[in-house]
XYZ file of C-alpha atoms in Angstrom:
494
model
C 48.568 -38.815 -86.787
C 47.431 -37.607 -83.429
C 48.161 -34.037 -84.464
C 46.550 -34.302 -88.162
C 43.439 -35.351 -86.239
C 43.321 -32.767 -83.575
C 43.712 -30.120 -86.580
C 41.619 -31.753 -88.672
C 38.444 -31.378 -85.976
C 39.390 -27.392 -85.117
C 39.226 -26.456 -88.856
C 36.064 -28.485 -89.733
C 34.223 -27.642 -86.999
C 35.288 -23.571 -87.141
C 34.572 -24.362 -90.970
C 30.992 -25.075 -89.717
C 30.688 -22.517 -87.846
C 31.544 -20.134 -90.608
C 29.120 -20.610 -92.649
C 26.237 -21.087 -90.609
C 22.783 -21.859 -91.146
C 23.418 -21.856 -95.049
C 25.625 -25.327 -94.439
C 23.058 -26.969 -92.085
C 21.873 -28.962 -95.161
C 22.534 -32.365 -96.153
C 24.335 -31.070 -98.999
C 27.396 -33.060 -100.074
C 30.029 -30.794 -101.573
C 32.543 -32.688 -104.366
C 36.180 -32.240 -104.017
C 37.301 -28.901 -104.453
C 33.734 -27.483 -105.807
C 31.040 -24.503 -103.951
C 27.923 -26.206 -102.939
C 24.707 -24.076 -103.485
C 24.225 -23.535 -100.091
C 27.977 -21.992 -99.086
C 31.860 -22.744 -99.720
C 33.416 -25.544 -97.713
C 37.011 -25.231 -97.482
C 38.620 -28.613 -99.049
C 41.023 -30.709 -97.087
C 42.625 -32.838 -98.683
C 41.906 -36.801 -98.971
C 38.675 -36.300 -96.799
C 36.146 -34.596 -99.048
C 33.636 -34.801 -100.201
C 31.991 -33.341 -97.075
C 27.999 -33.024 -96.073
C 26.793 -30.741 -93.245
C 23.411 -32.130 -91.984
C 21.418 -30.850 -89.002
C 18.743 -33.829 -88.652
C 18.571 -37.250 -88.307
C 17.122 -37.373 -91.269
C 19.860 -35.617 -93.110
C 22.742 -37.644 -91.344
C 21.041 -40.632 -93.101
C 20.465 -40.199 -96.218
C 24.486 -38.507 -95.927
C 25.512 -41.840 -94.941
C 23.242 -43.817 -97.723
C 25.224 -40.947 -100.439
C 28.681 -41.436 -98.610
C 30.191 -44.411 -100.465
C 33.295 -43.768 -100.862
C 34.840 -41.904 -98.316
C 34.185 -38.514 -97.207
C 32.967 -36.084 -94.327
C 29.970 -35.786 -92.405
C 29.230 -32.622 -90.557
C 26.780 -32.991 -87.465
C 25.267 -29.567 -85.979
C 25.636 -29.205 -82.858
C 22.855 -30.145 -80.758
C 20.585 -32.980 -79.216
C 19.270 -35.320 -81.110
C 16.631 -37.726 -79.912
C 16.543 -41.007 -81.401
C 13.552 -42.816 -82.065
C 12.756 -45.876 -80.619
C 13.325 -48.849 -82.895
C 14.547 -46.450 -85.612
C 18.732 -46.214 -84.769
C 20.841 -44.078 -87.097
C 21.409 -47.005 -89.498
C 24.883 -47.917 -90.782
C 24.175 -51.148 -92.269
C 26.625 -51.813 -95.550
C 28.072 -48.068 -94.586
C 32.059 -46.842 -95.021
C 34.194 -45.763 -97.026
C 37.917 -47.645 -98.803
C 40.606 -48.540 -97.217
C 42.743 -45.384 -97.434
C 39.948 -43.139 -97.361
C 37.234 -43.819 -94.523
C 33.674 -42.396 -93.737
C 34.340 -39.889 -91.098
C 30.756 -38.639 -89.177
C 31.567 -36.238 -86.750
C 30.457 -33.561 -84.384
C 30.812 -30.035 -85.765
C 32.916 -29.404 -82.586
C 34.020 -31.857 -79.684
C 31.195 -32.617 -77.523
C 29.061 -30.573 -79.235
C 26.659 -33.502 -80.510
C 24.090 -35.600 -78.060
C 22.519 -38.541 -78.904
C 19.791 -39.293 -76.561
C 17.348 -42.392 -76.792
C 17.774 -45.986 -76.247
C 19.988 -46.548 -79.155
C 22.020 -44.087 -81.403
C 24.350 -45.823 -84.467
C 23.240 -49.580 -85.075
C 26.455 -50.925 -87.094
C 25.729 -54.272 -89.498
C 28.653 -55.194 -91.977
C 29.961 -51.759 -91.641
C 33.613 -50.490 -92.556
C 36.123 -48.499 -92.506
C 34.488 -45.548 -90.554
C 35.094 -43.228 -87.699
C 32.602 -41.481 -85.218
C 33.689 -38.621 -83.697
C 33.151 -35.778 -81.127
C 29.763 -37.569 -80.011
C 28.269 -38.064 -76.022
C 26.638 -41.137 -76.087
C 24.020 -41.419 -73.270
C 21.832 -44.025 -74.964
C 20.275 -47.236 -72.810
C 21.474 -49.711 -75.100
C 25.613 -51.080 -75.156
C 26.956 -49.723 -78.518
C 27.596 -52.951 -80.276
C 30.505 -53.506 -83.139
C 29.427 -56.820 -84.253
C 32.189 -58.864 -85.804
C 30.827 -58.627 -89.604
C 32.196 -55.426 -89.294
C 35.441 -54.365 -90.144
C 37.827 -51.267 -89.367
C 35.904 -48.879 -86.908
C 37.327 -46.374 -85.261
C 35.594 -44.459 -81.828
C 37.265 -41.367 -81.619
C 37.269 -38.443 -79.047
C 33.641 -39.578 -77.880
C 32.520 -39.469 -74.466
C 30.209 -42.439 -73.022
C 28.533 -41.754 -70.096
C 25.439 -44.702 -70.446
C 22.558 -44.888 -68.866
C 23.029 -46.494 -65.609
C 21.661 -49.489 -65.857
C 22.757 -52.867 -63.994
C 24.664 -54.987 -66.635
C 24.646 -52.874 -69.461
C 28.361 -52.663 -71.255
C 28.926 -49.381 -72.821
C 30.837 -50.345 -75.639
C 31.548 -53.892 -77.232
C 33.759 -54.943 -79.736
C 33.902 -57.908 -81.709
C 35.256 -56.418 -84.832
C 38.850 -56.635 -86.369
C 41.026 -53.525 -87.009
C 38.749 -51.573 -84.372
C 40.567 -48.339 -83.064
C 39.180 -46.667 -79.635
C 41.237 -43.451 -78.839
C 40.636 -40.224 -76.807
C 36.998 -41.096 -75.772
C 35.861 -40.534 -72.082
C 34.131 -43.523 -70.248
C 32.826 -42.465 -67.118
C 29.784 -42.438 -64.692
C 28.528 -45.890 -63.710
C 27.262 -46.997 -60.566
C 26.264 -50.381 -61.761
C 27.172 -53.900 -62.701
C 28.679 -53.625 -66.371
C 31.874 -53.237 -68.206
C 32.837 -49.543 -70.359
C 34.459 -51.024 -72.918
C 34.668 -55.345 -73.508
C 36.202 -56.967 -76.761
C 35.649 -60.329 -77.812
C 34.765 -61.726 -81.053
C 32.413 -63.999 -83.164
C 31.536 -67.016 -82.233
C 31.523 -68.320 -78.764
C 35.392 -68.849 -78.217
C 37.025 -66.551 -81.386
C 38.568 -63.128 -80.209
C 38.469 -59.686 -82.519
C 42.229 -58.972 -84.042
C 44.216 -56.299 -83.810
C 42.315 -54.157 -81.601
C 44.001 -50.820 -80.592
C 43.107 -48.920 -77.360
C 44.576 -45.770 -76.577
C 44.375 -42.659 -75.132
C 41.184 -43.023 -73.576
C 39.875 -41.534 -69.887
C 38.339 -44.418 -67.977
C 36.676 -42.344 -64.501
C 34.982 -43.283 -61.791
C 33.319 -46.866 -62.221
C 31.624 -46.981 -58.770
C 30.145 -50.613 -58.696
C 30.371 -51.990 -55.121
C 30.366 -55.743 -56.257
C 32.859 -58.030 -55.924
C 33.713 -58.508 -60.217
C 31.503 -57.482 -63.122
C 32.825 -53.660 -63.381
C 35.842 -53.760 -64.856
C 36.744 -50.559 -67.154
C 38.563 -52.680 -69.832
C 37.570 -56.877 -70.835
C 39.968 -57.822 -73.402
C 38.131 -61.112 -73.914
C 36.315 -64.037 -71.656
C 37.073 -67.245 -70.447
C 36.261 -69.272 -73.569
C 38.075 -67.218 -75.983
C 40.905 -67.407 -73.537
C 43.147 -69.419 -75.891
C 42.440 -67.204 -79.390
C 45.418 -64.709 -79.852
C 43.603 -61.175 -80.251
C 46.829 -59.285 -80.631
C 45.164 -55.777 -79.037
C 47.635 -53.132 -77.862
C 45.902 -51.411 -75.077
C 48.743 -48.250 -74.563
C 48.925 -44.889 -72.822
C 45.113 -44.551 -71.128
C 44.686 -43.489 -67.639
C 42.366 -44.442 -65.364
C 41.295 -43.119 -62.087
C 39.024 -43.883 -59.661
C 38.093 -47.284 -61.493
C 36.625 -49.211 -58.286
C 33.798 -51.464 -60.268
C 36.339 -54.637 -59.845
C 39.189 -55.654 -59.118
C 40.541 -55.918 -62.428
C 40.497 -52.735 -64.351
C 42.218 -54.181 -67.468
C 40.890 -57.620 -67.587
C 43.017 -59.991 -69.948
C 41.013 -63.077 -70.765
C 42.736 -63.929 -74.286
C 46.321 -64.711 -75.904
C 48.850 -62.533 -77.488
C 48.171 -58.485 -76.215
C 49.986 -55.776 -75.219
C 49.298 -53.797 -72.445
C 51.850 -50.726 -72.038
C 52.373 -46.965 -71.370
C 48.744 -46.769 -69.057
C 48.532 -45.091 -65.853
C 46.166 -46.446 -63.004
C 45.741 -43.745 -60.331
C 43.702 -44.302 -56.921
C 41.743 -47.276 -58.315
C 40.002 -50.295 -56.943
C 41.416 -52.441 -60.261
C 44.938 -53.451 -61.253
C 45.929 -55.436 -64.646
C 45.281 -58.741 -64.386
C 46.211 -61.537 -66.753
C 43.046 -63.758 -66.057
C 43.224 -65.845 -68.882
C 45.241 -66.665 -71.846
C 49.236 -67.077 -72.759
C 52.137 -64.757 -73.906
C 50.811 -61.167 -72.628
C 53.188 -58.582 -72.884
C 52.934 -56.339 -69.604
C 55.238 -53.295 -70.364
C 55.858 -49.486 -68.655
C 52.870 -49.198 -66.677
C 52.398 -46.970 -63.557
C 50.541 -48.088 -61.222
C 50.214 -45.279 -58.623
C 48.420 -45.808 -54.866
C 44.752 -47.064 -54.959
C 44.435 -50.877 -54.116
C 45.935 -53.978 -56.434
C 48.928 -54.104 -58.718
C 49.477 -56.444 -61.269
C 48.006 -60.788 -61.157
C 49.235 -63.131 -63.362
C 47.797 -66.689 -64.623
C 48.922 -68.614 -67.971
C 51.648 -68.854 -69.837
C 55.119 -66.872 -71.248
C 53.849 -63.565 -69.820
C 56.472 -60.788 -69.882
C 56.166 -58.293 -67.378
C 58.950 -55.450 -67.722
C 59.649 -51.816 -66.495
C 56.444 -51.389 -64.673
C 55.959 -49.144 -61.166
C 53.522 -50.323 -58.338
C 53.712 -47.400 -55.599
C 51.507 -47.430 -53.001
C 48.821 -49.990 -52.880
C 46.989 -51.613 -50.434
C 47.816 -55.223 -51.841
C 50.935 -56.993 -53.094
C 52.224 -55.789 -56.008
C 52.776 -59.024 -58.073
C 50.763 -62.096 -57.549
C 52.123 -65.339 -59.619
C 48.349 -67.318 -59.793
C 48.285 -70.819 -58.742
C 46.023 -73.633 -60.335
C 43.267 -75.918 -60.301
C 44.528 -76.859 -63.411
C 48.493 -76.536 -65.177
C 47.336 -75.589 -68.389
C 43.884 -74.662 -70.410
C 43.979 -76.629 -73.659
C 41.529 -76.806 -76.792
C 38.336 -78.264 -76.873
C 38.417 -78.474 -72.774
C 34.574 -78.202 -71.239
C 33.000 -74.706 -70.127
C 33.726 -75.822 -66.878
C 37.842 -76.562 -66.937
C 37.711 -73.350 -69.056
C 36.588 -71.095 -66.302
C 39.088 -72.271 -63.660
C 42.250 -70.519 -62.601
C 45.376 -72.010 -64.531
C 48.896 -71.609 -62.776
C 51.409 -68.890 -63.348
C 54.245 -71.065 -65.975
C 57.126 -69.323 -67.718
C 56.840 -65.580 -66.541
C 59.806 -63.424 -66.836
C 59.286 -60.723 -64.258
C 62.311 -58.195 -64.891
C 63.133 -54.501 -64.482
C 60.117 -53.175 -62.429
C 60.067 -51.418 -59.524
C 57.615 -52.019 -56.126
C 57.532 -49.621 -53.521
C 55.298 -48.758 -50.592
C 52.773 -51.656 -51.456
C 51.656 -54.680 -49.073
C 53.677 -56.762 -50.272
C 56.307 -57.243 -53.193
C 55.354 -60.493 -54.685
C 53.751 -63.166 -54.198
C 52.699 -66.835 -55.198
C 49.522 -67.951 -54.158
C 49.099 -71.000 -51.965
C 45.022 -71.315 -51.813
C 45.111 -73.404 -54.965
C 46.779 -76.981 -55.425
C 48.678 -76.240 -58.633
C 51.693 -73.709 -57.620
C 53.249 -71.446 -60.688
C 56.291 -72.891 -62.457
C 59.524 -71.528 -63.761
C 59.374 -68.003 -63.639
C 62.377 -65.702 -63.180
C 62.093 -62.846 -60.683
C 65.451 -60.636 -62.103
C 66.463 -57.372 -61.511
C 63.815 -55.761 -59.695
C 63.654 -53.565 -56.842
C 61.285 -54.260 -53.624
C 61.008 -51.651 -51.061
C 58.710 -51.440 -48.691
C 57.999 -50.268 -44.816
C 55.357 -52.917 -43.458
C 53.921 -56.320 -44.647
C 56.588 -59.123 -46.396
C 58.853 -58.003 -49.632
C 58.501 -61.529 -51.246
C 56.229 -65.239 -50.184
C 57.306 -67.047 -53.157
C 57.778 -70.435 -51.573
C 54.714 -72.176 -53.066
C 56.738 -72.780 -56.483
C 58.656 -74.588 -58.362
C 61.708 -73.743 -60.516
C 61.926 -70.404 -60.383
C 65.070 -68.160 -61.333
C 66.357 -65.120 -59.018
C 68.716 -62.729 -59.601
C 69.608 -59.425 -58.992
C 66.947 -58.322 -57.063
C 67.045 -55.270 -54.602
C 65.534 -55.288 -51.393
C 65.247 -52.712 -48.989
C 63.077 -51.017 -46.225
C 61.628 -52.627 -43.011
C 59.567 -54.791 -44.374
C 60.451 -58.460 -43.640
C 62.800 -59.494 -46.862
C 60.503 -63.153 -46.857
C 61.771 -66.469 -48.690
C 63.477 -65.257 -51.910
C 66.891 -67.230 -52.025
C 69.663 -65.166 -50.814
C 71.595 -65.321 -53.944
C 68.720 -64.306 -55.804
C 68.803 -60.529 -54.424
C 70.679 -57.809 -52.381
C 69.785 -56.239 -49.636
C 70.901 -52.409 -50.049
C 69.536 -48.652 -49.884
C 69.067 -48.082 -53.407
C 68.157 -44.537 -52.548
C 64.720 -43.561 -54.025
C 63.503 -40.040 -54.886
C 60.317 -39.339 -55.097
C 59.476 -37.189 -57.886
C 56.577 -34.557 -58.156
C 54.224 -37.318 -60.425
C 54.238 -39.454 -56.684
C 56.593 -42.009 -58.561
C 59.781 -43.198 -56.803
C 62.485 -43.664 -58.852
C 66.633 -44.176 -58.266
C 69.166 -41.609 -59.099
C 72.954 -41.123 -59.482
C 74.283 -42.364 -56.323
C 71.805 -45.533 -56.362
C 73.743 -48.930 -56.333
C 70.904 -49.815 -58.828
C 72.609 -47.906 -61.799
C 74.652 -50.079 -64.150
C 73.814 -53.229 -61.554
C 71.489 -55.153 -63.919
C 72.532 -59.050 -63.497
C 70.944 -60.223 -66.554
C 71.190 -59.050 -70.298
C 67.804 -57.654 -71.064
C 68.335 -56.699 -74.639
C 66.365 -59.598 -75.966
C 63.346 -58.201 -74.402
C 63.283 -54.744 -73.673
C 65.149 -51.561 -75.012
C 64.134 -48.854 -73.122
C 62.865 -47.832 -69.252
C 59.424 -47.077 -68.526
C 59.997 -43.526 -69.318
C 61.230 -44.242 -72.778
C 65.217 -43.953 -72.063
C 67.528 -46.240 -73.922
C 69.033 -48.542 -71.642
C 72.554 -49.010 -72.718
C 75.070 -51.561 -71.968
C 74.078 -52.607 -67.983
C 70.886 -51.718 -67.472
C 69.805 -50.380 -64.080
C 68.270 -52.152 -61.710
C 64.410 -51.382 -61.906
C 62.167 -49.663 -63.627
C 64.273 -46.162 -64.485
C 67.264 -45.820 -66.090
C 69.503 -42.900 -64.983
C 70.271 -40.940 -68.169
C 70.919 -37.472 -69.483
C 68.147 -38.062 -72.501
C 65.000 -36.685 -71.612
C 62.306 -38.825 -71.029
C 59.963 -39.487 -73.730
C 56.497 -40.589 -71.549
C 55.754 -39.893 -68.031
C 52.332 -40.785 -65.939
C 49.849 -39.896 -67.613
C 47.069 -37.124 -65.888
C 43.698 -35.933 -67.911
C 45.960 -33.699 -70.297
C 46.969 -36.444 -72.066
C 43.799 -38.341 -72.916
C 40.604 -38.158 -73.647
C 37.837 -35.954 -76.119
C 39.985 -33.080 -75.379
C 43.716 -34.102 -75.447
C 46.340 -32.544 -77.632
């Protein structure tokens, strides 16, 4: 898919390019067939295709365009008028076959202006290869169905409280765009729903850049919202996988989890202000991330979260905070009020992840009255120099096992037969990640049966039979991910 795309943009836009000013037209060329104006090369299931080189002309394309096809765009700067937005009211394609519009090559397309698309009941479309630098957030509004944002970059004008990009839509796809540049109180990209407390389904973020957020509040910056208090209890079932994000400083959150039922896996958070957080909402699945130096790892509030075969290397706070509450649990129908306030940490499995060089390991919080409830802490490894490895007294019913602990850092409260003190004899690697290798006493050490919730290590390796200890297994299979760096994502990835 990621390939077919990729090839798909090269020959289009060298397709443009070939035949010139002849194609600049709004002409829309059938399947197969030689427009007037020049020969567009077919390919299949995305014709019929229209080169345009005005606003005007990328309209009335999208008003022909009913059934699937290819827009061109010229490269260029276009300035849209005020009030008038490229209008894509009733616009898309079918199911199998969407409305592509797209840049003639990556990048190559500006829309300047306080607006550019305005979507209303739109669907099954993609916009591609644009820079968006309009004044307005670039709203998806949830009548709206099947959108995809693809290899854009979003660099807003930078204006306090202005979201770049919000989603409310089902089925919406954001991959290989570029947020960047923003000074100012305001999110890059938020998702929520319709309604006041309804979240948008199956929303599917990946392989996007997220750079250098710069907002020197205390919150209101974060680089990904996936939801906000209200819809907190509405299962949105997102998968939010392999994006990096680097010098994300805008809040301390820079994947924000206010709603139920998401995945958040493969990213990479390098030298960041932000961490993932699990704000609001129950049954989050927290899998394979690296989180690499910068300042916060991973906090935790609600329900039957599953955090597995992450890294935390290097930050200036504790790695894992377990919330406590004002409240146990958020339940339907509760006031705005109850809705907003923290609720404790119940029923987290923390397992397989490995914390080194940070402030602290983990920790449960002790500022709040309600402390977090049977968790289990299993088959991690702590290391650390300065600062306490684990302050997990303030809870109640917890489960320990198998946990490593080394370095001079103070071991703290976790029950002795919950863990092992013992070298487990990190490398560190030329990505900056620690990780164990032959000779650790973390290979084949595993205490628990993980099967049930995890298959593989953070780097993709099968774990079979005992797992080992952390996040890496030790095998001869090459790895299948690694940290991600600007290669991998973005306008301009492979």
């Amino acid at each position: 898919m990621k390939r077919r795309t990729f090839i798909l943009s090269a020959v289009v836009g060298a397709a443009a390019a070939a035949v010139g000013p002849q194609a600049a037209g709004a002409t829309v060329l059938g399947d197969g067939q030689a427009g007037a104006t020049g020969l567009v090369p077919m390919l299949p299931g995305r014709g019929p295709y229209s080169h345009v080189s005005t606003l005007d002309e990328l309209q009335t394309a999208i008003g022909q365009m009913t059934r699937g096809g290819t827009i061109i765009v010229a490269d260029g700067t276009y300035a849209v008028p005020d009030g008038s937005p490229i209008n894509l009211s009733g616009a898309g394609g079918r199911w199998n076959k969407s409305l592509v519009i797209m840049a003639q090559t990556v990048g190559g397309v500006t829309f300047t202006g306080a607006e550019s698309f305005r979507f209303d009941n739109t669907h099954d479309l993609v916009l591609s290869g644009f820079v968006f630098t309009q004044s307005t957030t670039l709203e998806i509004p949830a009548n709206c169905q099947s959108i995809t944002l693809q290899r854009n970059d979003f660099h807003l004008a930078d204006i306090e409280g202005l979201h770049c990009v919000m989603v409310r839509a089902d089925n919406t796809v954001v991959e290989y765009n570029h947020f960047h540049g923003k000074s100012t109180l305001g999110v890059f990209l938020g998702v929520e729903g319709g309604g006041s407390t309804e979240m948008a389904e199956n929303v599917h973020i990946h392989h996007n850049y997220f750079s250098d957020h710069l907002f020197a509040g205390a919150n209101g910056g974060e680089p990904i919202r996936l939801g906000v208090s209200p819809r907190a209890l509405s299962s949105a079932h997102a998968v939010v996988e392999y994006n990096l994000f680097e010098r994300t400083n805008g809040d301390p959150e820079a994947i924000s989890v206010k709603s139920s039922d998401n995945t958040i896996r493969f990213n990479t958070i390098r030298d960041s202000g932000g961490g993932i957080v699990l704000r609001h909402g129950n049954r989050t699945r927290v899998e394979s991330n690296h989180i690499i130096r910068g300042l916060r790892g991973v906090r935790i509030y609600g329900n039957d979260h599953v955090i597995v075969n992450n890294y935390i290397g290097e930050t200036a706070d504790t790695a894992f905070v377990l919330g406590a509450g004002t409240l146990r649990d958020h339940f339907e129908g509760e006031p705005a009020d109850s809705r907003r306030k923290n609720d404790a940490a119940d029923r987290v499995r923390i397992a397989l992840n490995t914390v080194v060089g940070n402030a602290g390991g983990i920790h449960c919080e002790t500022h709040r009255p309600l402390e977090p409830h049977d968790c289990a802490i299993v088959d991690n490894i702590f290391q650390g120099d300065s600062g306490i490895l684990t302050s997990v007294a303030a809870s109640q019913g917890f489960t320990y096992e198998g946990n490593i602990l080394w370095g001079a850092a103070t071991d703290g409260d976790v029950p002795a037969a919950g863990m092992t003190r013992v070298d487990p004899r990190l490398e560190k690697d030329a990505a900056d990640v620690w990780r164990i290798g032959r000779t650790s006493p973390a290979v084949n050490a595993a205490a628990q049966n993980h099967s049930a919730w995890v298959r593989d290590d953070i780097d993709g390796r099968r774990r079979i039979g005992a797992a080992d200890v952390g996040a890496h297994e030790v095998s001869v299979i090459p790895a299948r991910r690694a940290p991600l760096t600007t290669d991998d994502v973005g306008p301009h990835a492979r």
